[in-house]
């Protein structure tokens, strides 16, 4: 069975004569979704119905009601959009490794399509599904512009090594999307609507973390956020993006994390805008090279959230300084409640817990200070990942694991002058921040 340039066959299997299923997971959107387009192509070829299946897990990598609330509202919008196109939306709950095969068997699915994620948890889910069904099973990378396994066959050393590989392939992959057609073959019988009230009963999550109100969930809100960014903020992006007192970032990361918007769509809109080449290139470097480098790191390094995932120079250097006296030592609770001696660090932590989105520049300082004020790099890694996954709307993401590994373990960075605790891992200081932006203003804002 043919697959296109963004798909790969996880299992050949034996085709059923029921619907084609797109098991949606990472890329939660209807438009600009290559996995959905591939599934619809197959369904039209086989004159089969098309079902979008979402398997809701009761808990997910320290997510709380803040992230589940955002996600579920986005999924409700997807259900409405799909039904208007004659495409069924089915939500099941439990572990995907057992529930997805059970559903596929129940409807005698023809083919199973899913979207790509480099994280361990999705590989485990895919393995469970592969063992559970003997169906053609295709994986489509509709998160990256250049599919992860095509951009590079191995873990890349840094941005400068993956950049030429991605740029060389952009002309072939940064193309426009066809639209999702009205589907001509309906499912027999009722396949919805989802009982969204009952659904939240299955969740086993922390409901004490406030949902956010400053960012609206869903595909339409994501599109508006992109429009606003391109029209109002892209022209000042390069100069403002690293100033935490400016609102210079796009705020697209929660939408990109949940897949409510395609990075490829963002890149196309940015390229077509009237902003300067400097601002466009500065933004596309982050959106394409840094983001796709994160998927590369998580895909090819199974220790992406472990000390062993750090480059050997950093592991050796951090080990050599493991016994160095730490100037301060804090517990996870003290970090979580912003109870350190450092008012700048505390302000960043408060921005994370109250807003659900810490400024990108502060995330580097924030993580590096956790390394400086804990007993070991392993403990620092654990605390940084725990807090990042628990409070950030865009957390539980390859960008997060890579960002923490960059800050604490020098991943994708070079060795710097050796110093206590950090060894040759790049250091960042309070004074350094003071020289870069108005820290008083930032601290006042996030007391
Ligand atoms: P913009 O500056 O508008 O960037 C647009 C997009 O480019 C981002 O949405 C993101 O997809 C990509 N991008 C920007 N900077 C980076 C980067 N350094 N690495 C990879 N991609 C980047 N990003 C997350 O999406 N989730 C996380 O949990 C996360 N945790 C981080 C933790 C640490 C310790 C560090 C140092 C960085 C982390 N980042 C994370 C990366 C970056 O800080 C965020 O992607 C960015 O701040 C998101 O805000 P934005 O979309 O408004 O950014
Ligand atoms: N994806 C799912 O398929 N099912 C879920 O229940 C689910 C919950 C969830 C909660 C928080 C969050 O940040 C992401 C969540 N995701 C969920 C999406 C997740 O990004 C994808 O599952 C990826 O495939 C994992 O890498």
Coordinates of C-alpha atoms and ligand atoms in Angstrom, one line a residue:
X1 CA 0.0 0.0 0.0
X2 CA 1.4 3.3 -1.1
X3 CA 2.4 6.0 1.5
X4 CA 3.3 9.6 0.8
X5 CA 6.6 11.5 1.5
X6 CA 5.6 12.2 5.2
X7 CA 4.4 8.7 6.1
X8 CA 6.0 5.5 7.0
X9 CA 4.6 2.0 7.4
X10 CA 4.7 0.7 11.0
X11 CA 3.0 -2.5 9.9
X12 CA 1.9 -3.9 6.5
X13 CA -1.0 -6.0 8.0
X14 CA -4.2 -7.2 6.4
X15 CA -6.7 -4.6 5.2
X16 CA -10.2 -4.8 6.7
X17 CA -13.4 -3.7 4.9
X18 CA -14.6 -1.1 7.4
X19 CA -13.7 2.5 7.9
X20 CA -10.2 4.1 7.7
X21 CA -9.2 5.3 11.2
X22 CA -7.0 8.3 11.9
X23 CA -6.0 7.8 15.5
X24 CA -5.3 11.5 16.4
X25 CA -2.9 12.1 19.3
X26 CA -0.3 14.8 18.9
X27 CA -1.7 16.9 16.1
X28 CA -5.1 17.9 17.3
X29 CA -6.5 19.8 14.3
X30 CA -8.6 19.4 11.2
X31 CA -6.9 21.8 8.8
X32 CA -3.3 21.5 7.6
X33 CA -3.1 17.9 9.1
X34 CA -1.1 15.5 6.8
X35 CA -2.2 12.5 8.8
X36 CA -5.9 13.3 8.3
X37 CA -5.3 14.1 4.6
X38 CA -3.5 10.7 4.2
X39 CA -6.3 8.9 6.0
X40 CA -8.9 10.6 3.8
X41 CA -6.9 9.7 0.6
X42 CA -7.0 6.0 1.7
X43 CA -10.7 6.2 2.6
X44 CA -11.7 7.7 -0.8
X45 CA -9.6 5.1 -2.6
X46 CA -11.4 2.3 -0.7
X47 CA -14.8 4.1 -0.8
X48 CA -14.7 3.7 3.0
X49 CA -16.0 5.9 5.8
X50 CA -13.4 8.0 7.7
X51 CA -13.2 8.0 11.5
X52 CA -11.0 10.3 13.6
X53 CA -10.4 8.4 16.9
X54 CA -9.0 10.1 20.1
X55 CA -8.0 7.9 23.0
X56 CA -8.2 10.0 26.3
X57 CA -5.8 8.8 28.9
X58 CA -6.8 9.4 32.6
X59 CA -3.4 10.9 33.3
X60 CA -0.5 12.1 31.2
X61 CA 3.1 13.1 32.2
X62 CA 2.1 15.3 35.2
X63 CA -0.6 17.2 33.3
X64 CA -3.3 18.8 35.4
X65 CA -6.7 20.3 34.7
X66 CA -4.9 23.4 33.3
X67 CA -3.7 21.4 30.3
X68 CA -6.5 18.9 30.1
X69 CA -9.1 21.7 30.2
X70 CA -7.3 23.5 27.3
X71 CA -7.0 20.3 25.3
X72 CA -10.6 19.1 25.8
X73 CA -12.1 22.4 24.7
X74 CA -10.0 22.2 21.6
X75 CA -11.2 18.6 20.9
X76 CA -14.9 19.7 21.2
X77 CA -14.3 22.2 18.4
X78 CA -12.6 19.5 16.3
X79 CA -15.7 17.2 16.8
X80 CA -18.0 20.0 15.4
X81 CA -15.8 20.8 12.4
X82 CA -15.4 17.1 11.5
X83 CA -19.1 16.3 11.7
X84 CA -19.8 19.1 9.3
X85 CA -17.4 17.4 6.8
X86 CA -19.1 14.0 7.1
X87 CA -16.2 12.6 9.1
X88 CA -17.0 10.8 12.4
X89 CA -15.2 11.8 15.6
X90 CA -15.0 9.1 18.3
X91 CA -13.5 9.5 21.7
X92 CA -12.6 6.4 23.8
X93 CA -10.9 6.4 27.2
X94 CA -8.2 4.2 28.8
X95 CA -4.8 2.9 27.6
X96 CA -4.3 3.3 23.8
X97 CA -2.4 0.0 23.6
X98 CA -5.6 -1.9 24.4
X99 CA -8.4 0.5 23.6
X100 CA -7.4 1.5 20.0
X101 CA -7.1 -2.2 18.9
X102 CA -10.4 -3.0 20.5
X103 CA -12.2 -0.2 18.7
X104 CA -10.4 -1.0 15.4
X105 CA -11.6 -4.7 15.6
X106 CA -15.1 -3.6 16.6
X107 CA -15.6 -1.6 13.4
X108 CA -13.5 -3.9 11.2
X109 CA -11.2 -1.0 10.3
X110 CA -9.6 -1.0 6.9
X111 CA -6.4 0.9 7.8
X112 CA -5.0 2.6 10.9
X113 CA -3.2 6.0 10.6
X114 CA -1.6 7.9 13.4
X115 CA 0.5 11.0 13.8
X116 CA 4.1 11.1 14.9
X117 CA 5.7 11.9 18.3
X118 CA 9.3 11.1 19.3
X119 CA 8.4 10.7 23.0
X120 CA 8.8 7.3 24.8
X121 CA 5.1 7.2 25.8
X122 CA 3.9 7.4 22.2
X123 CA 6.3 4.7 21.1
X124 CA 4.9 2.5 23.9
X125 CA 1.4 3.2 22.7
X126 CA 2.3 2.4 19.1
X127 CA 3.9 -0.9 20.1
X128 CA 0.8 -1.9 22.0
X129 CA -1.4 -1.0 19.1
X130 CA 0.8 -2.9 16.6
X131 CA 0.7 -6.0 18.8
X132 CA -3.1 -5.7 19.2
X133 CA -4.1 -5.5 15.5
X134 CA -2.9 -7.1 12.3
X135 CA -3.9 -4.0 10.2
X136 CA -2.0 -1.8 7.8
X137 CA -0.7 0.8 10.3
X138 CA 0.8 4.1 9.0
X139 CA 2.6 6.8 10.9
X140 CA 2.6 10.4 9.5
X141 CA 4.9 13.2 10.8
X142 CA 2.5 16.1 10.5
X143 CA 4.2 18.0 13.4
X144 CA 7.6 18.7 11.7
X145 CA 7.9 20.4 8.3
X146 CA 10.7 18.0 7.3
X147 CA 9.7 14.6 8.8
X148 CA 12.0 13.7 11.7
X149 CA 13.4 10.5 10.2
X150 CA 14.0 12.2 6.8
X151 CA 15.7 15.3 8.2
X152 CA 18.5 13.1 9.7
X153 CA 19.1 9.4 10.3
X154 CA 20.8 10.2 13.7
X155 CA 21.0 12.4 16.8
X156 CA 22.4 15.8 15.6
X157 CA 25.1 17.5 17.6
X158 CA 23.7 21.0 17.5
X159 CA 21.5 23.5 15.6
X160 CA 24.4 24.2 13.1
X161 CA 24.6 20.5 12.1
X162 CA 20.9 20.0 11.5
X163 CA 20.2 23.4 9.9
X164 CA 21.7 22.7 6.5
X165 CA 20.0 19.3 6.4
X166 CA 16.6 20.9 7.0
X167 CA 17.1 23.9 4.8
X168 CA 18.1 21.7 1.9
X169 CA 14.8 19.8 2.1
X170 CA 12.5 22.8 2.8
X171 CA 11.7 23.5 -0.9
X172 CA 10.4 19.9 -1.1
X173 CA 8.4 20.0 2.2
X174 CA 7.4 23.6 2.9
X175 CA 4.5 23.4 0.4
X176 CA 0.9 24.4 0.8
X177 CA -1.9 22.1 2.1
X178 CA -4.9 20.7 0.2
X179 CA -8.2 21.2 2.1
X180 CA -10.1 18.4 3.8
X181 CA -13.0 17.4 1.5
X182 CA -16.5 16.7 2.6
X183 CA -16.4 12.9 3.0
X184 CA -18.7 11.0 0.6
X185 CA -18.9 7.7 2.5
X186 CA -20.7 8.0 5.9
X187 CA -20.4 5.5 8.8
X188 CA -23.4 3.3 9.3
X189 CA -25.1 3.8 12.7
X190 CA -24.5 6.5 15.3
X191 CA -20.9 7.3 16.2
X192 CA -21.4 10.3 18.5
X193 CA -21.8 12.9 19.8
X194 CA -19.3 12.6 22.6
X195 CA -20.7 13.0 26.2
X196 CA -18.2 15.6 27.2
X197 CA -19.7 15.9 30.8
X198 CA -19.1 12.2 31.5
X199 CA -15.7 12.2 29.9
X200 CA -14.1 14.4 32.6
X201 CA -15.2 11.8 35.2
X202 CA -12.5 9.4 33.9
X203 CA -9.7 11.8 34.6
X204 CA -7.3 11.2 37.5
X205 CA -5.6 14.5 37.5
X206 CA -4.7 17.4 39.9
X207 CA -7.6 19.8 39.7
X208 CA -6.0 22.4 42.0
X209 CA -4.0 24.1 39.3
X210 CA -5.9 27.1 37.8
X211 CA -6.9 26.9 34.1
X212 CA -5.7 30.0 32.2
X213 CA -8.0 32.6 30.8
X214 CA -5.5 34.8 28.8
X215 CA -5.3 32.2 26.0
X216 CA -8.3 30.7 24.3
X217 CA -8.1 27.0 23.3
X218 CA -8.8 25.5 19.9
X219 CA -8.0 25.7 16.2
X220 CA -9.8 28.9 15.5
X221 CA -8.2 30.7 18.4
X222 CA -4.8 29.4 17.2
X223 CA -5.4 30.9 13.8
X224 CA -6.3 34.3 15.3
X225 CA -3.2 34.2 17.5
X226 CA -1.1 33.5 14.4
X227 CA -2.7 36.4 12.5
X228 CA -2.1 38.7 15.5
X229 CA 1.5 37.7 15.8
X230 CA 2.3 38.1 12.1
X231 CA 0.5 41.5 11.9
X232 CA 1.5 43.1 15.2
X233 CA 4.6 41.3 16.7
X234 CA 6.7 39.7 14.0
X235 CA 8.0 43.2 12.9
X236 CA 9.7 43.6 16.3
X237 CA 10.5 39.9 17.0
X238 CA 14.2 39.8 16.6
X239 CA 14.8 42.8 19.0
X240 CA 12.2 41.9 21.6
X241 CA 12.1 38.1 21.7
X242 CA 14.7 37.9 24.4
X243 CA 13.4 40.7 26.7
X244 CA 11.1 39.1 29.3
X245 CA 9.6 42.6 30.0
X246 CA 8.3 42.8 26.4
X247 CA 5.4 40.7 25.0
X248 CA 7.6 39.9 22.0
X249 CA 7.1 36.2 21.6
X250 CA 4.3 34.6 19.5
X251 CA 2.6 32.7 22.3
X252 CA 2.0 29.9 19.8
X253 CA 3.7 27.2 21.8
X254 CA 0.6 25.9 23.6
X255 CA -1.1 25.6 20.2
X256 CA 1.9 24.0 18.6
X257 CA 2.2 21.6 21.5
X258 CA -1.4 20.4 21.2
X259 CA -1.1 20.5 17.5
X260 CA -4.0 23.0 17.2
X261 CA -1.9 24.8 14.5
X262 CA 0.6 23.4 12.1
X263 CA 4.2 24.7 12.2
X264 CA 4.1 24.5 8.4
X265 CA 1.1 26.8 8.3
X266 CA 2.9 29.2 10.6
X267 CA 6.0 29.2 8.4
X268 CA 4.0 29.8 5.3
X269 CA 2.2 32.8 6.8
X270 CA 5.5 34.2 8.2
X271 CA 7.2 33.8 4.8
X272 CA 4.4 35.7 3.0
X273 CA 4.3 38.5 5.5
X274 CA 5.7 42.0 4.9
X275 CA 8.1 41.8 7.9
X276 CA 11.9 42.2 7.4
X277 CA 14.0 39.3 6.4
X278 CA 15.9 39.7 9.7
X279 CA 12.7 39.2 11.7
X280 CA 11.4 36.4 9.5
X281 CA 14.7 34.5 9.7
X282 CA 15.1 35.0 13.4
X283 CA 11.6 33.6 14.0
X284 CA 11.9 30.7 11.5
X285 CA 15.2 29.7 13.1
X286 CA 13.3 29.0 16.3
X287 CA 10.2 27.6 14.8
X288 CA 11.9 25.3 12.3
X289 CA 15.5 24.6 13.3
X290 CA 15.3 24.7 17.1
X291 CA 11.9 23.0 17.3
X292 CA 12.8 20.2 14.8
X293 CA 16.1 19.7 16.6
X294 CA 14.2 19.0 19.7
X295 CA 12.2 16.2 18.0
X296 CA 15.5 14.9 16.6
X297 CA 17.0 14.8 20.1
X298 CA 14.0 13.0 21.7
X299 CA 13.6 10.6 18.8
X300 CA 17.3 9.4 18.7
X301 CA 18.2 9.7 22.3
X302 CA 16.1 7.5 24.6
X303 CA 17.7 9.3 27.6
X304 CA 16.3 12.6 26.5
X305 CA 15.0 13.2 30.1
X306 CA 18.0 11.6 31.9
X307 CA 21.6 12.5 33.0
X308 CA 22.8 9.7 30.7
X309 CA 21.3 11.7 27.7
X310 CA 23.8 14.5 28.2
X311 CA 26.9 14.7 25.9
X312 CA 29.8 12.8 27.5
X313 CA 31.9 16.0 28.0
X314 CA 29.0 17.4 30.1
X315 CA 28.5 14.2 32.1
X316 CA 32.2 14.0 32.9
X317 CA 32.4 17.6 33.9
X318 CA 29.3 17.6 36.0
X319 CA 30.5 14.4 37.7
X320 CA 33.8 16.0 38.5
X321 CA 32.0 18.9 40.3
X322 CA 29.3 16.8 41.9
X323 CA 30.9 17.3 45.3
X324 CA 31.3 21.1 45.0
X325 CA 29.7 23.1 47.7
X326 CA 26.3 24.5 46.5
X327 CA 25.8 28.2 47.5
X328 CA 22.2 27.3 48.4
X329 CA 20.1 24.1 48.5
X330 CA 16.3 24.1 48.0
X331 CA 13.7 21.4 48.1
X332 CA 11.2 20.9 45.2
X333 CA 8.5 22.5 47.3
X334 CA 10.7 25.6 48.0
X335 CA 11.3 25.9 44.2
X336 CA 7.6 25.3 43.4
X337 CA 6.5 28.0 45.9
X338 CA 9.1 30.5 44.7
X339 CA 10.8 30.6 48.1
X340 CA 14.5 31.0 47.0
X341 CA 16.8 34.0 48.0
X342 CA 16.7 35.2 44.3
X343 CA 13.9 37.6 43.5
X344 CA 14.4 37.3 39.7
X345 CA 14.2 33.5 39.8
X346 CA 11.1 33.7 42.1
X347 CA 9.4 36.0 39.6
X348 CA 10.0 33.5 36.8
X349 CA 8.6 30.7 38.9
X350 CA 5.5 32.8 39.7
X351 CA 5.0 33.7 36.0
X352 CA 5.1 29.9 35.3
X353 CA 2.6 28.9 38.0
X354 CA 0.2 31.8 37.5
X355 CA 0.3 32.3 33.7
X356 CA 1.2 28.8 32.6
X357 CA 3.9 30.2 30.2
X358 CA 7.3 31.4 31.5
X359 CA 9.1 33.7 29.1
X360 CA 11.6 31.8 26.9
X361 CA 14.6 33.7 28.0
X362 CA 13.8 33.2 31.7
X363 CA 13.5 29.4 31.2
X364 CA 17.2 29.1 30.6
X365 CA 18.1 31.1 33.8
X366 CA 15.3 29.3 35.7
X367 CA 16.6 25.8 34.9
X368 CA 20.3 26.6 35.3
X369 CA 19.7 28.0 38.8
X370 CA 18.0 24.7 39.8
X371 CA 21.2 23.0 38.8
X372 CA 23.2 25.4 41.0
X373 CA 20.8 25.1 44.1
X374 CA 20.3 21.3 44.3
X375 CA 22.5 18.4 45.5
X376 CA 23.0 16.8 42.1
X377 CA 22.4 17.3 38.3
X378 CA 20.0 14.3 38.5
X379 CA 17.9 15.9 41.1
X380 CA 17.9 19.2 39.2
X381 CA 16.7 17.5 36.1
X382 CA 13.9 15.8 37.9
X383 CA 12.7 19.0 39.6
X384 CA 12.9 21.1 36.4
X385 CA 11.0 18.5 34.3
X386 CA 8.4 18.0 37.1
X387 CA 7.7 21.7 37.4
X388 CA 7.8 22.4 33.6
X389 CA 5.4 19.5 32.9
X390 CA 3.0 20.4 35.8
X391 CA 2.6 24.2 35.2
X392 CA 3.5 25.0 31.6
X393 CA 0.7 24.9 29.0
X394 CA 3.3 23.9 26.4
X395 CA 5.0 21.4 28.7
X396 CA 5.2 17.5 28.3
X397 CA 6.9 18.4 24.9
X398 CA 10.1 17.5 23.2
X399 CA 11.0 21.2 23.3
X400 CA 10.8 21.1 27.1
X401 CA 12.9 18.0 27.6
X402 CA 15.5 19.4 25.2
X403 CA 15.3 22.9 26.8
X404 CA 16.0 21.4 30.2
X405 CA 18.7 19.1 28.9
X406 CA 20.3 22.1 27.1
X407 CA 20.2 24.2 30.3
X408 CA 21.4 21.6 32.8
X409 CA 23.4 19.2 30.6
X410 CA 24.8 21.2 27.7
X411 CA 22.8 19.3 25.0
X412 CA 23.3 21.1 21.7
X413 CA 25.6 23.6 23.4
X414 CA 29.4 23.7 23.6
X415 CA 31.7 23.5 26.6
X416 CA 32.4 26.8 28.4
X417 CA 35.0 28.0 31.0
X418 CA 35.1 25.5 33.9
X419 CA 33.5 26.6 37.2
X420 CA 32.1 25.1 40.5
X421 CA 29.0 23.0 40.2
X422 CA 28.5 23.7 36.5
X423 CA 31.8 22.4 35.3
X424 CA 31.9 23.3 31.6
X425 CA 28.2 23.7 31.3
X426 CA 27.2 27.3 30.3
X427 CA 26.6 29.5 33.3
X428 CA 24.0 32.3 33.6
X429 CA 24.1 34.9 36.4
X430 CA 21.7 37.4 38.0
X431 CA 24.1 40.2 37.0
X432 CA 24.1 38.9 33.4
X433 CA 20.3 39.2 33.3
X434 CA 20.6 42.7 34.8
X435 CA 22.8 43.7 31.9
X436 CA 20.3 42.4 29.4
X437 CA 16.9 43.7 30.5
X438 CA 15.1 45.7 33.2
X439 CA 14.9 43.0 35.9
X440 CA 13.1 45.3 38.3
X441 CA 10.2 45.7 35.9
X442 CA 10.0 41.9 35.4
X443 CA 10.1 41.2 39.1
X444 CA 7.5 43.9 39.9
X445 CA 5.2 42.3 37.3
X446 CA 5.4 38.8 38.7
X447 CA 5.4 39.3 42.5
Ligands
LIG1 P1 8.4 32.1 20.2 O1 9.7 32.8 20.5 O2 7.3 32.8 19.5 O3 8.9 30.8 19.2 C1 8.0 30.2 18.3 C2 8.1 28.7 18.4 O4 9.4 28.4 18.0 C3 7.8 28.1 19.7 O5 6.5 27.9 20.0 C4 8.6 26.8 19.6 O6 7.9 25.9 18.9 C5 9.8 27.2 18.8 N1 10.9 27.6 19.7 C6 11.2 28.8 20.2 N2 12.3 28.7 21.1 C7 12.6 27.4 21.1 C8 13.7 26.6 21.8 N3 14.6 27.2 22.6 N4 13.7 25.3 21.6 C9 12.8 24.7 20.8 N5 11.8 25.3 20.1 C10 11.8 26.7 20.3 N6 9.1 25.0 24.6 C11 7.9 24.3 24.6 O7 7.2 24.3 23.5 N7 7.5 23.5 25.7 C12 8.3 23.5 26.8 O8 7.9 22.8 27.8 C13 9.5 24.2 26.9 N8 10.3 24.1 28.0 C14 11.5 24.8 28.0 C15 12.3 24.6 29.1 C16 13.6 25.2 29.1 C17 14.4 25.1 30.4 C18 14.1 26.0 28.0 C19 15.4 26.6 28.0 C20 13.2 26.1 26.9 C21 12.0 25.5 26.8 N9 11.1 25.6 25.7 C22 9.9 24.9 25.7 C23 11.6 26.3 24.5 C24 11.1 27.8 24.4 O9 11.4 28.5 25.6 C25 9.6 27.9 24.1 O10 9.3 27.1 23.0 C26 9.1 29.3 23.9 O11 9.4 30.1 24.9 C27 7.6 29.2 23.6 O12 7.0 30.5 23.5 P2 6.5 31.1 22.1 O13 5.8 30.1 21.3 O14 5.8 32.4 22.4 O15 8.0 31.4 21.5
LIG2 N1 -2.7 12.6 23.6 C1 -3.6 11.5 23.5 O1 -3.6 10.8 22.5 N2 -4.5 11.3 24.5 C2 -4.5 12.0 25.7 O2 -5.3 11.8 26.6 C3 -3.6 13.1 25.8 C4 -3.5 13.9 26.9 C5 -2.6 15.0 27.0 C6 -2.5 15.8 28.2 C7 -1.6 16.8 28.2 C8 -0.7 17.1 27.1 O3 0.2 18.1 27.2 C9 -0.8 16.3 26.0 C10 -1.7 15.2 25.9 N3 -1.9 14.4 24.8 C11 -2.7 13.4 24.7 C12 -1.1 14.8 23.6 C13 0.3 14.3 23.5 O4 1.1 15.4 23.0 C14 0.3 13.2 22.4 O5 -0.2 12.1 23.0 C15 1.7 12.9 21.9 O6 1.5 11.9 21.0 C16 2.6 12.4 23.0 O7 3.9 12.6 22.6

